[in-house]
CSV table of C-alpha atoms in Angstrom, one decimal:
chain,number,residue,atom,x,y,z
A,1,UNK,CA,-7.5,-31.4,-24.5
A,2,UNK,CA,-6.9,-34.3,-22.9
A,3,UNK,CA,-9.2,-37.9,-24.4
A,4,UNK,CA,-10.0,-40.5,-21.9
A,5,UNK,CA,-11.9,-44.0,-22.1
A,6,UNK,CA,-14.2,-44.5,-19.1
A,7,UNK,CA,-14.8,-48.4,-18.7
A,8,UNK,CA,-17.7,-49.0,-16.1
A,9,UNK,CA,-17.2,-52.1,-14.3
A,10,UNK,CA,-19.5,-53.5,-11.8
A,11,UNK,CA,-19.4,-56.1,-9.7
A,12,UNK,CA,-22.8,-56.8,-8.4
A,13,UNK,CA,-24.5,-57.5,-11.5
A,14,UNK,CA,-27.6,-59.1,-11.6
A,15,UNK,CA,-27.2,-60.9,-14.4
A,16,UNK,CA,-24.0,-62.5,-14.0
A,17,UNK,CA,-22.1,-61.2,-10.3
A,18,UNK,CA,-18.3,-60.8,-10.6
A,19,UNK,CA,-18.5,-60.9,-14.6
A,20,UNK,CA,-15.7,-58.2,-14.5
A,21,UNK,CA,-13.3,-60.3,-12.7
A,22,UNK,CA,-14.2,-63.5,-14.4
A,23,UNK,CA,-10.8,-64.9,-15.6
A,24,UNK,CA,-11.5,-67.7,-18.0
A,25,UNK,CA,-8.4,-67.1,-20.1
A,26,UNK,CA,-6.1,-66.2,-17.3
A,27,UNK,CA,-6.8,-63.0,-16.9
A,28,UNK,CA,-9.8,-61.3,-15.9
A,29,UNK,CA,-12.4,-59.8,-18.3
A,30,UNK,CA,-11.4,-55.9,-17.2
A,31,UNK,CA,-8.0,-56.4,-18.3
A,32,UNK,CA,-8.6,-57.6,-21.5
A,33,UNK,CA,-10.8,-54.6,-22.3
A,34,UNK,CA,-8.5,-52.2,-20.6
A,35,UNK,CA,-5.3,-53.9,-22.5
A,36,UNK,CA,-8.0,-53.4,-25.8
A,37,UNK,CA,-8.7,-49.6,-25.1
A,38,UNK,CA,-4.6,-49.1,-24.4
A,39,UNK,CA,-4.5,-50.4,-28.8
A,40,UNK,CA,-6.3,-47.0,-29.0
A,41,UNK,CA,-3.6,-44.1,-30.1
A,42,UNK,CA,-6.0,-41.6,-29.6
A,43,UNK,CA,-6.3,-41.7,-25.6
A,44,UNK,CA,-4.8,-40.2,-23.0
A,45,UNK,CA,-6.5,-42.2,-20.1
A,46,UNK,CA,-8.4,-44.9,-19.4
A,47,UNK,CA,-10.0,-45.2,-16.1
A,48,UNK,CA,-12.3,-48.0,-14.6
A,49,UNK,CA,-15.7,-46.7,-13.4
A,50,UNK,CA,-16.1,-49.6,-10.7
A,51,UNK,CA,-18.3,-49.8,-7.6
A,52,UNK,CA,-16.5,-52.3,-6.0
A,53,UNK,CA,-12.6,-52.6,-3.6
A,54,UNK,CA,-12.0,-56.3,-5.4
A,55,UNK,CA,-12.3,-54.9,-9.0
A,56,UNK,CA,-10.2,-51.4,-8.2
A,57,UNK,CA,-7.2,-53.8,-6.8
A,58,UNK,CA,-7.5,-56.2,-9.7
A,59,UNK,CA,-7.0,-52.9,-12.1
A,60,UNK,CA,-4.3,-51.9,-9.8
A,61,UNK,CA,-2.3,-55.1,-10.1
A,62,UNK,CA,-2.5,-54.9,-13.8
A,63,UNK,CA,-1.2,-51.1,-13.5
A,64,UNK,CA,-4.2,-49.6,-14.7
A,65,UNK,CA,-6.1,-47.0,-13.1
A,66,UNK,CA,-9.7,-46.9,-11.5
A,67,UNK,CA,-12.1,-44.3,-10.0
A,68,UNK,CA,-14.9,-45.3,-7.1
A,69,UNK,CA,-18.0,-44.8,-8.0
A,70,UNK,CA,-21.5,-44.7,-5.8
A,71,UNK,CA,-22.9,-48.3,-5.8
A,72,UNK,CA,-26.5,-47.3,-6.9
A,73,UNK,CA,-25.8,-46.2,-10.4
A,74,UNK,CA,-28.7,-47.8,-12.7
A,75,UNK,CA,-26.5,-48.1,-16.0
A,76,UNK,CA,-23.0,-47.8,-16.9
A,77,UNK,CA,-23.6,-44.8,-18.6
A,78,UNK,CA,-24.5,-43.3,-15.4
A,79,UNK,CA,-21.2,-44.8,-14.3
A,80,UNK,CA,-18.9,-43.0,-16.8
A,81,UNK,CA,-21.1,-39.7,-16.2
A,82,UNK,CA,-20.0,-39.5,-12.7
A,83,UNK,CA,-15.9,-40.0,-13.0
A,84,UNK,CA,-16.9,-37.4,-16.1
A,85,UNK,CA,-18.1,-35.0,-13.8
A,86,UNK,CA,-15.0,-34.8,-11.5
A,87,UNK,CA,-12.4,-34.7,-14.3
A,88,UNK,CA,-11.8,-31.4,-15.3
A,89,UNK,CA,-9.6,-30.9,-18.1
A,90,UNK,CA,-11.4,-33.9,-19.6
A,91,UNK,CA,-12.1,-32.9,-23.5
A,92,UNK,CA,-13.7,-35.9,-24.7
A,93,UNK,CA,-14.5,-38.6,-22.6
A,94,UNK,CA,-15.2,-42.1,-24.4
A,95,UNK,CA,-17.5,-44.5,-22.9
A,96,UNK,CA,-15.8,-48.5,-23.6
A,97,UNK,CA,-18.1,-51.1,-22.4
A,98,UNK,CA,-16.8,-54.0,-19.5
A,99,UNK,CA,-18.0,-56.6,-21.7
A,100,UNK,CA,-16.4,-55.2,-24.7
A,101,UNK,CA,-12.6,-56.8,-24.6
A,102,UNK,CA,-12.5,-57.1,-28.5
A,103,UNK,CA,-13.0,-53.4,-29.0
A,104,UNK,CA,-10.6,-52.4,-31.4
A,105,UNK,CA,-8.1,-49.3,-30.8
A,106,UNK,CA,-9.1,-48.1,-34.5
A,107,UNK,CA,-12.4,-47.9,-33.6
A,108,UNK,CA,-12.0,-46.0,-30.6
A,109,UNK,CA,-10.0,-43.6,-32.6
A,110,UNK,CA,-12.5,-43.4,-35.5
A,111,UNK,CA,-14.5,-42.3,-32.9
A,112,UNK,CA,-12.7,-39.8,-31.4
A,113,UNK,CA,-11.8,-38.4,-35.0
A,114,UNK,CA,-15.4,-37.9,-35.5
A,115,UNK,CA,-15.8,-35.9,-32.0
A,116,UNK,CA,-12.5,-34.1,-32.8
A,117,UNK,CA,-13.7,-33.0,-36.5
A,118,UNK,CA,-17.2,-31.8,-35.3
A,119,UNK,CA,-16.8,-29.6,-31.6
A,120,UNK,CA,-20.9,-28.9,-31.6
A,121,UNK,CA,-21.4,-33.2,-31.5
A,122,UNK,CA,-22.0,-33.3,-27.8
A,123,UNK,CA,-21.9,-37.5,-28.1
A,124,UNK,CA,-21.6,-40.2,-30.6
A,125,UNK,CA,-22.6,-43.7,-30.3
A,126,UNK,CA,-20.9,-46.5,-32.0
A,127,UNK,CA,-23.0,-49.2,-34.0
A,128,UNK,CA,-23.4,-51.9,-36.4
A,129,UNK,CA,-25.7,-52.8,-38.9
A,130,UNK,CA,-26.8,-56.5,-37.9
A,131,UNK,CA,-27.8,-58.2,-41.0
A,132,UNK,CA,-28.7,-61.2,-39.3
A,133,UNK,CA,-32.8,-61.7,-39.9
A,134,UNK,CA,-32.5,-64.8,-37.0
A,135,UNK,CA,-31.0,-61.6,-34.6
């Protein structure tokens, strides 16, 4: 059963265009979360879910790998679902956000664990109590 991490990236974003590539530390963001999900022991694969040529080469250059994805995907989620569909000895497919380049490898395989130890979980969501009352 093979795990994979599905990272949608994409470019166009309304909030903040290009955020994937943005490179304020020297490398851009997608690398950083790619590099994070590669701390993971529990994967097999990680592929970027991106809708754009600049943010495929990027991954490229950085020897990752990437997938294509239709442009007029209205979440991430949606994103992930679509390189999902086409994979098909995929057994557990986690979903790493862009944005998320401190994810840590333990968590990702805390989370798999959880998937591996229950087969009728179809998904699991990972969270965090925010204690904050100003939040």
């Amino acid at each position: 059963m093979e795990i994979i991490a599905v990272i949608p990236a994409r470019f166009a974003s309304t909030r903040l265009p290009g955020k994937p590539l943005l490179s304020e530390t020297g490398r851009p963001l997608i690398q950083h979360v790619v590099e994070a999900a590669r701390r993971a022991k529990s994967l097999h694969r990680i592929i970027v879910a991106t809708d754009h040529p600049r943010i495929a080469d990027v991954v490229a250059g950085f020897g990752g790998e990437s997938m294509m994805t239709r442009a007029d995907h209205a979440t991430g989620t949606d994103r992930v679902a679509e390189v999902a569909a086409r994979i098909e000895q995929a057994g557990i497919i986690v979903n790493v956000q862009g944005d998320e380049p401190e994810i840590a490898g333990s968590t990702i395989d805390r989370l798999v664990s959880l998937l591996e130890s229950d087969r009728d979980a179809p998904m699991a969501t990972l969270a965090t109590p925010i204690r904050d009352p100003a939040v």
